[in-house]
Amino acid sequence: MVTPVVPRIVAGRIAHCERCGVRARSVCASLPGNDLERLASIAVVRQCGPGEVIMMEGEPAAAYHNITSGFVRLHKSLPDGRDQVTGFARPGDFLGLASEDNYGVTATAIGAVQLCRFPRDRFRKLMHALPSLEDRLLAVASHELVIAQERMLLLGRKTARERVASFLLDLDSPCGETGAILLPMTRSDIADYLGLTIETVSRTLSAFRREGRIDLKVANQVQLIDRNGLRRIAEARA
Amino acid sequence: MVTPVVPRIVAGRIAHCERCGVRARSVCASLPGNDLERLASIAVVRQCGPGEVIMMEGEPAAAYHNITSGFVRLHKSLPDGRDQVTGFARPGDFLGLASEDNYGVTATAIGAVQLCRFPRDRFRKLMHALPSLEDRLLAVASHELVIAQERMLLLGRKTARERVASFLLDLDSPCGETGAILLPMTRSDIADYLGLTIETVSRTLSAFRREGRIDLKVANQVQLIDRNGLRRIAEARA
DNA sequence: CGACGCATTGATCGCGCTCAAATGTCGTGG
DNA sequence: CCACGACATTTGAGCGCGATCAATGCGTCG
């Protein structure tokens, strides 16, 4: 078994922020040492298995969460089962911001997930005491809004090819320029993210492979070959 | 000519917040009298004609805006002209939140628009000095995110009938239960908002009229008749 | 009046969905 | 090691919703 960067912590125990591998990427980065301790004091570490629901659309927003390891699917559903993934969350991402009194989306663990849970009231009180934390949250929320607007353009106006190309390029940057992209999510997740069906996603990936734009070693491992070509497709240029 | 609720103010003049008709609806509502004056001191009133661009996607985010009268179209475009309206803004709404260093969307005046312009740096400085203002902005951003997620579900997964029904019901509440809904935007705006074409929007509205769910007195005046029926369609129930 | 812009309606097309089958992948147990 | 089943992915065939192309209606303004 591979040793994770983040040390395994028993669920329910207090977080050890100073050793946390995602601190630099997360909202916690805005806090100096002693303030970080105050945040840590209200955090509870939680473990989730694959498919486990972290928070449920429509239910009272009891807590905020910060992912320390694993991937999470954020999604909304229609009564007949149609599902729209609004986003994927990675280690360091903050969940629950998109809430008023009730959660707006459901968060489901894709694989094993570890996160810090902050009870809503205590977190909000602390946020008011720590201006740099609120600053950071506003920045995160604004950034999420920009992402959301980009996704509306994708969902409302882009073709299947453009959607899949955009998706591949979005995944590209965080994973670095070398090596293949590892997809933590299934075709079904991707389809629900892009507003398509699994078949269309699969067909489009196969087409990109035939055209020499990508290489599919295994189903969940994509190597980008012709980034510029994909970029042209994604942005609908030429 | 109809006298507007908000007194006409010459462009470039300082705002008169205490007389402002939209104060209760906007971010300014979070501020007590003397703080409001500080905000007013950095505000510049601006007038825009129909079609005028208030801010442009990709350009440096030089200022925030608060609409005091008129309607605004927020949208993103693809190089080939395809356009996605990410939202409509009404009096009291705050623009520019969805920005990092550059604007993420373009804001275009639909009719005549009047707004308060806050230079970015001065506004951010003031925001840090006035916690209740930053609080309010975070609340606004969170709310916008919830709206955005709902729209992703609509754009990614709903049928044309479901989209149009959702649109009509969304417009319904702010306009009250009685009388017809006045649509300030064109069919083209609605289509770009719903990820459809003008023809499909028009056909769907006609279908709803034939089915006795709505009444179309004139093209931009819709009377909802069967709200429950529309609700069933919008939510894809039964 | 005619010209223009916006909305509606009609006819046809095509992208992406649906239904169906084949193929691949992985874990489990003989 | 292979046989087997469960499940994810790929591929194929045909269809339908919404787009496209085109014509008409309709209100406003010069």
mmCIF file of C-alpha atoms in Angstrom, chain B residues 12-237:
data_model
loop_
_atom_site.group_PDB
_atom_site.id
_atom_site.type_symbol
_atom_site.label_atom_id
_atom_site.label_comp_id
_atom_site.label_asym_id
_atom_site.label_seq_id
_atom_site.Cartn_x
_atom_site.Cartn_y
_atom_site.Cartn_z
ATOM 1 C CA GLY B 12 -20.107 61.716 -12.810
ATOM 2 C CA ARG B 13 -21.757 63.222 -9.767
ATOM 3 C CA ILE B 14 -21.434 61.760 -6.295
ATOM 4 C CA ALA B 15 -24.211 59.360 -5.280
ATOM 5 C CA HIS B 16 -26.942 60.424 -2.881
ATOM 6 C CA CYS B 17 -27.313 57.154 -1.004
ATOM 7 C CA GLU B 18 -29.795 58.278 1.606
ATOM 8 C CA ARG B 19 -32.331 58.912 -1.166
ATOM 9 C CA CYS B 20 -31.426 55.804 -3.175
ATOM 10 C CA GLY B 21 -34.406 53.599 -3.998
ATOM 11 C CA VAL B 22 -32.435 50.371 -4.198
ATOM 12 C CA ARG B 23 -30.446 50.696 -0.985
ATOM 13 C CA ALA B 24 -32.540 48.129 0.897
ATOM 14 C CA ARG B 25 -31.982 45.554 -1.869
ATOM 15 C CA SER B 26 -28.275 46.100 -2.369
ATOM 16 C CA VAL B 27 -24.985 45.569 -0.564
ATOM 17 C CA CYS B 28 -25.282 49.098 0.806
ATOM 18 C CA ALA B 29 -28.058 47.884 3.100
ATOM 19 C CA SER B 30 -25.406 46.395 5.378
ATOM 20 C CA LEU B 31 -24.011 49.813 6.248
ATOM 21 C CA PRO B 32 -25.073 52.305 8.929
ATOM 22 C CA GLY B 33 -25.336 56.000 8.019
ATOM 23 C CA ASN B 34 -21.769 57.166 8.515
ATOM 24 C CA ASP B 35 -20.256 54.104 6.833
ATOM 25 C CA LEU B 36 -22.652 54.614 3.967
ATOM 26 C CA GLU B 37 -21.195 58.074 3.504
ATOM 27 C CA ARG B 38 -17.721 56.596 3.168
ATOM 28 C CA LEU B 39 -18.985 54.260 0.480
ATOM 29 C CA ALA B 40 -20.790 57.120 -1.230
ATOM 30 C CA SER B 41 -17.585 59.154 -1.244
ATOM 31 C CA ILE B 42 -15.872 56.681 -3.561
ATOM 32 C CA ALA B 43 -18.908 56.099 -5.788
ATOM 33 C CA VAL B 44 -19.375 57.727 -9.175
ATOM 34 C CA VAL B 45 -22.779 57.644 -10.819
ATOM 35 C CA ARG B 46 -22.786 56.447 -14.409
ATOM 36 C CA GLN B 47 -25.490 56.359 -17.086
ATOM 37 C CA CYS B 48 -25.560 53.786 -19.861
ATOM 38 C CA GLY B 49 -27.679 53.600 -22.979
ATOM 39 C CA PRO B 50 -29.176 50.417 -24.515
ATOM 40 C CA GLY B 51 -26.478 48.011 -25.675
ATOM 41 C CA GLU B 52 -23.692 49.903 -23.962
ATOM 42 C CA VAL B 53 -20.972 47.706 -22.466
ATOM 43 C CA ILE B 54 -20.487 48.294 -18.726
ATOM 44 C CA MET B 55 -17.606 45.866 -18.348
ATOM 45 C CA MET B 56 -15.902 43.549 -20.809
ATOM 46 C CA GLU B 57 -14.882 39.914 -20.328
ATOM 47 C CA GLY B 58 -11.103 39.602 -20.091
ATOM 48 C CA GLU B 59 -10.396 43.275 -19.481
ATOM 49 C CA PRO B 60 -8.753 44.450 -16.244
ATOM 50 C CA ALA B 61 -11.299 44.562 -13.443
ATOM 51 C CA ALA B 62 -11.013 48.276 -12.741
ATOM 52 C CA ALA B 63 -14.222 48.736 -10.811
ATOM 53 C CA TYR B 64 -17.246 47.226 -9.102
ATOM 54 C CA HIS B 65 -20.747 48.413 -9.916
ATOM 55 C CA ASN B 66 -24.089 48.617 -8.214
ATOM 56 C CA ILE B 67 -27.150 48.947 -10.435
ATOM 57 C CA THR B 68 -29.592 51.643 -9.350
ATOM 58 C CA SER B 69 -31.971 51.371 -12.292
ATOM 59 C CA GLY B 70 -32.412 49.347 -15.475
ATOM 60 C CA PHE B 71 -31.532 45.796 -16.483
ATOM 61 C CA VAL B 72 -28.179 44.327 -17.400
ATOM 62 C CA ARG B 73 -27.205 41.248 -19.401
ATOM 63 C CA LEU B 74 -24.160 39.299 -18.116
ATOM 64 C CA HIS B 75 -22.697 37.074 -20.792
ATOM 65 C CA LYS B 76 -19.715 35.249 -22.264
ATOM 66 C CA SER B 77 -19.004 34.681 -25.938
ATOM 67 C CA LEU B 78 -17.183 32.231 -28.169
ATOM 68 C CA PRO B 79 -15.035 33.506 -31.057
ATOM 69 C CA ASP B 80 -17.619 32.430 -33.638
ATOM 70 C CA GLY B 81 -20.347 34.539 -32.064
ATOM 71 C CA ARG B 82 -22.152 31.977 -29.953
ATOM 72 C CA ASP B 83 -23.244 33.722 -26.791
ATOM 73 C CA GLN B 84 -24.170 32.471 -23.334
ATOM 74 C CA VAL B 85 -26.001 34.775 -20.945
ATOM 75 C CA THR B 86 -24.816 33.822 -17.459
ATOM 76 C CA GLY B 87 -27.371 36.006 -15.757
ATOM 77 C CA PHE B 88 -29.504 39.120 -15.759
ATOM 78 C CA ALA B 89 -28.879 41.844 -13.188
ATOM 79 C CA ARG B 90 -31.622 44.059 -11.792
ATOM 80 C CA PRO B 91 -31.617 47.274 -9.728
ATOM 81 C CA GLY B 92 -29.802 46.638 -6.458
ATOM 82 C CA ASP B 93 -27.563 43.930 -7.911
ATOM 83 C CA PHE B 94 -23.820 44.107 -7.503
ATOM 84 C CA LEU B 95 -21.524 43.563 -10.509
ATOM 85 C CA GLY B 96 -17.872 42.659 -10.702
ATOM 86 C CA LEU B 97 -17.745 40.195 -7.829
ATOM 87 C CA ALA B 98 -17.133 37.429 -10.303
ATOM 88 C CA SER B 99 -13.685 38.784 -10.997
ATOM 89 C CA GLU B 100 -10.095 38.108 -10.176
ATOM 90 C CA ASP B 101 -7.832 40.584 -11.933
ATOM 91 C CA ASN B 102 -9.873 40.515 -15.111
ATOM 92 C CA TYR B 103 -13.617 40.477 -15.573
ATOM 93 C CA GLY B 104 -14.992 37.005 -16.183
ATOM 94 C CA VAL B 105 -18.102 38.152 -18.036
ATOM 95 C CA THR B 106 -19.273 41.045 -20.141
ATOM 96 C CA ALA B 107 -22.034 43.269 -18.760
ATOM 97 C CA THR B 108 -24.264 44.961 -21.325
ATOM 98 C CA ALA B 109 -27.071 47.410 -20.591
ATOM 99 C CA ILE B 110 -30.417 46.114 -21.874
ATOM 100 C CA GLY B 111 -32.258 49.424 -21.747
ATOM 101 C CA ALA B 112 -31.182 52.645 -20.094
ATOM 102 C CA VAL B 113 -29.132 51.817 -17.007
ATOM 103 C CA GLN B 114 -27.935 53.870 -14.091
ATOM 104 C CA LEU B 115 -25.288 52.582 -11.741
ATOM 105 C CA CYS B 116 -22.809 53.458 -9.022
ATOM 106 C CA ARG B 117 -19.231 52.780 -10.002
ATOM 107 C CA PHE B 118 -16.679 51.932 -7.287
ATOM 108 C CA PRO B 119 -12.988 51.980 -8.280
ATOM 109 C CA ARG B 120 -11.557 48.576 -7.437
ATOM 110 C CA ASP B 121 -8.696 49.509 -5.109
ATOM 111 C CA ARG B 122 -10.614 52.074 -3.114
ATOM 112 C CA PHE B 123 -13.560 49.710 -2.776
ATOM 113 C CA ARG B 124 -11.403 46.828 -1.562
ATOM 114 C CA LYS B 125 -9.709 49.073 0.970
ATOM 115 C CA LEU B 126 -13.081 50.206 2.236
ATOM 116 C CA MET B 127 -14.326 46.617 2.311
ATOM 117 C CA HIS B 128 -11.491 45.696 4.644
ATOM 118 C CA ALA B 129 -12.345 48.600 6.896
ATOM 119 C CA LEU B 130 -16.034 47.702 6.986
ATOM 120 C CA PRO B 131 -16.507 44.053 8.016
ATOM 121 C CA SER B 132 -20.263 44.160 7.557
ATOM 122 C CA LEU B 133 -19.708 45.103 3.919
ATOM 123 C CA GLU B 134 -17.374 42.178 3.311
ATOM 124 C CA ASP B 135 -19.848 39.933 5.119
ATOM 125 C CA ARG B 136 -22.554 41.048 2.770
ATOM 126 C CA LEU B 137 -20.369 40.489 -0.273
ATOM 127 C CA LEU B 138 -19.538 36.967 0.845
ATOM 128 C CA ALA B 139 -23.249 36.306 1.312
ATOM 129 C CA VAL B 140 -23.954 37.690 -2.164
ATOM 130 C CA ALA B 141 -21.197 35.601 -3.723
ATOM 131 C CA SER B 142 -22.436 32.445 -1.994
ATOM 132 C CA HIS B 143 -25.952 33.124 -3.173
ATOM 133 C CA GLU B 144 -24.732 33.690 -6.738
ATOM 134 C CA LEU B 145 -22.966 30.335 -6.545
ATOM 135 C CA VAL B 146 -26.173 28.556 -5.583
ATOM 136 C CA ILE B 147 -27.937 30.221 -8.520
ATOM 137 C CA ALA B 148 -25.070 29.248 -10.820
ATOM 138 C CA GLN B 149 -25.292 25.608 -9.746
ATOM 139 C CA GLU B 150 -29.019 25.556 -10.410
ATOM 140 C CA ARG B 151 -28.309 26.977 -13.863
ATOM 141 C CA MET B 152 -25.718 24.295 -14.592
ATOM 142 C CA LEU B 153 -28.405 21.702 -13.888
ATOM 143 C CA LEU B 154 -30.730 23.536 -16.257
ATOM 144 C CA LEU B 155 -28.173 23.961 -19.036
ATOM 145 C CA GLY B 156 -26.703 20.494 -18.731
ATOM 146 C CA ARG B 157 -29.728 18.331 -18.164
ATOM 147 C CA LYS B 158 -33.093 19.997 -18.726
ATOM 148 C CA THR B 159 -35.188 19.837 -21.912
ATOM 149 C CA ALA B 160 -36.355 22.960 -23.742
ATOM 150 C CA ARG B 161 -39.796 22.804 -22.088
ATOM 151 C CA GLU B 162 -38.223 22.389 -18.654
ATOM 152 C CA ARG B 163 -35.850 25.320 -19.268
ATOM 153 C CA VAL B 164 -38.564 27.720 -20.367
ATOM 154 C CA ALA B 165 -40.876 26.685 -17.520
ATOM 155 C CA SER B 166 -38.041 27.183 -15.003
ATOM 156 C CA PHE B 167 -37.332 30.591 -16.501
ATOM 157 C CA LEU B 168 -40.923 31.750 -16.191
ATOM 158 C CA LEU B 169 -41.181 30.606 -12.574
ATOM 159 C CA ASP B 170 -37.890 32.275 -11.666
ATOM 160 C CA LEU B 171 -39.215 35.561 -12.994
ATOM 161 C CA ASP B 172 -42.495 35.052 -11.209
ATOM 162 C CA SER B 173 -41.558 35.504 -7.566
ATOM 163 C CA PRO B 174 -39.756 38.860 -7.755
ATOM 164 C CA CYS B 175 -42.645 40.335 -9.736
ATOM 165 C CA GLY B 176 -45.342 39.311 -7.291
ATOM 166 C CA GLU B 177 -48.341 37.048 -7.632
ATOM 167 C CA THR B 178 -50.648 39.435 -9.452
ATOM 168 C CA GLY B 179 -50.467 40.814 -12.962
ATOM 169 C CA ALA B 180 -48.314 39.802 -15.859
ATOM 170 C CA ILE B 181 -44.566 39.415 -15.919
ATOM 171 C CA LEU B 182 -42.821 42.107 -17.903
ATOM 172 C CA LEU B 183 -39.849 40.723 -19.811
ATOM 173 C CA PRO B 184 -37.229 43.432 -20.137
ATOM 174 C CA MET B 185 -35.119 41.245 -22.431
ATOM 175 C CA THR B 186 -35.594 40.057 -26.012
ATOM 176 C CA ARG B 187 -36.207 36.473 -27.196
ATOM 177 C CA SER B 188 -32.577 36.409 -28.194
ATOM 178 C CA ASP B 189 -31.502 37.237 -24.625
ATOM 179 C CA ILE B 190 -33.788 34.532 -23.240
ATOM 180 C CA ALA B 191 -32.477 32.001 -25.741
ATOM 181 C CA ASP B 192 -28.864 32.799 -24.885
ATOM 182 C CA TYR B 193 -29.778 32.578 -21.203
ATOM 183 C CA LEU B 194 -31.383 29.153 -21.561
ATOM 184 C CA GLY B 195 -28.914 27.679 -24.030
ATOM 185 C CA LEU B 196 -31.557 27.463 -26.766
ATOM 186 C CA THR B 197 -32.409 29.317 -29.988
ATOM 187 C CA ILE B 198 -34.956 32.114 -30.366
ATOM 188 C CA GLU B 199 -37.134 29.801 -32.438
ATOM 189 C CA THR B 200 -37.249 27.126 -29.756
ATOM 190 C CA VAL B 201 -38.059 29.681 -27.047
ATOM 191 C CA SER B 202 -40.827 31.142 -29.183
ATOM 192 C CA ARG B 203 -42.256 27.735 -30.082
ATOM 193 C CA THR B 204 -42.185 26.604 -26.450
ATOM 194 C CA LEU B 205 -43.942 29.747 -25.236
ATOM 195 C CA SER B 206 -46.572 29.243 -27.952
ATOM 196 C CA ALA B 207 -47.002 25.643 -26.843
ATOM 197 C CA PHE B 208 -47.522 26.729 -23.222
ATOM 198 C CA ARG B 209 -50.109 29.232 -24.431
ATOM 199 C CA ARG B 210 -51.950 26.563 -26.464
ATOM 200 C CA GLU B 211 -51.902 24.320 -23.382
ATOM 201 C CA GLY B 212 -53.481 27.105 -21.306
ATOM 202 C CA ARG B 213 -50.528 27.437 -18.961
ATOM 203 C CA ILE B 214 -49.674 31.049 -19.813
ATOM 204 C CA ASP B 215 -51.163 34.010 -21.610
ATOM 205 C CA LEU B 216 -49.088 36.141 -24.008
ATOM 206 C CA LYS B 217 -50.759 39.536 -24.248
ATOM 207 C CA VAL B 218 -47.801 41.041 -26.057
ATOM 208 C CA ALA B 219 -44.465 39.438 -26.770
ATOM 209 C CA ASN B 220 -42.823 40.875 -23.653
ATOM 210 C CA GLN B 221 -45.746 40.446 -21.245
ATOM 211 C CA VAL B 222 -46.466 36.988 -19.882
ATOM 212 C CA GLN B 223 -49.307 36.046 -17.559
ATOM 213 C CA LEU B 224 -48.820 32.789 -15.674
ATOM 214 C CA ILE B 225 -52.061 30.803 -15.441
ATOM 215 C CA ASP B 226 -51.155 27.266 -14.400
ATOM 216 C CA ARG B 227 -48.226 27.731 -12.033
ATOM 217 C CA ASN B 228 -48.426 24.171 -10.702
ATOM 218 C CA GLY B 229 -48.350 22.745 -14.186
ATOM 219 C CA LEU B 230 -45.290 24.824 -15.016
ATOM 220 C CA ARG B 231 -43.714 23.763 -11.731
ATOM 221 C CA ARG B 232 -44.239 20.096 -12.614
ATOM 222 C CA ILE B 233 -42.647 20.669 -16.000
ATOM 223 C CA ALA B 234 -39.732 22.691 -14.587
ATOM 224 C CA GLU B 235 -38.845 20.087 -11.975
ATOM 225 C CA ALA B 236 -39.454 17.142 -14.289
ATOM 226 C CA ARG B 237 -41.912 15.548 -11.867
#
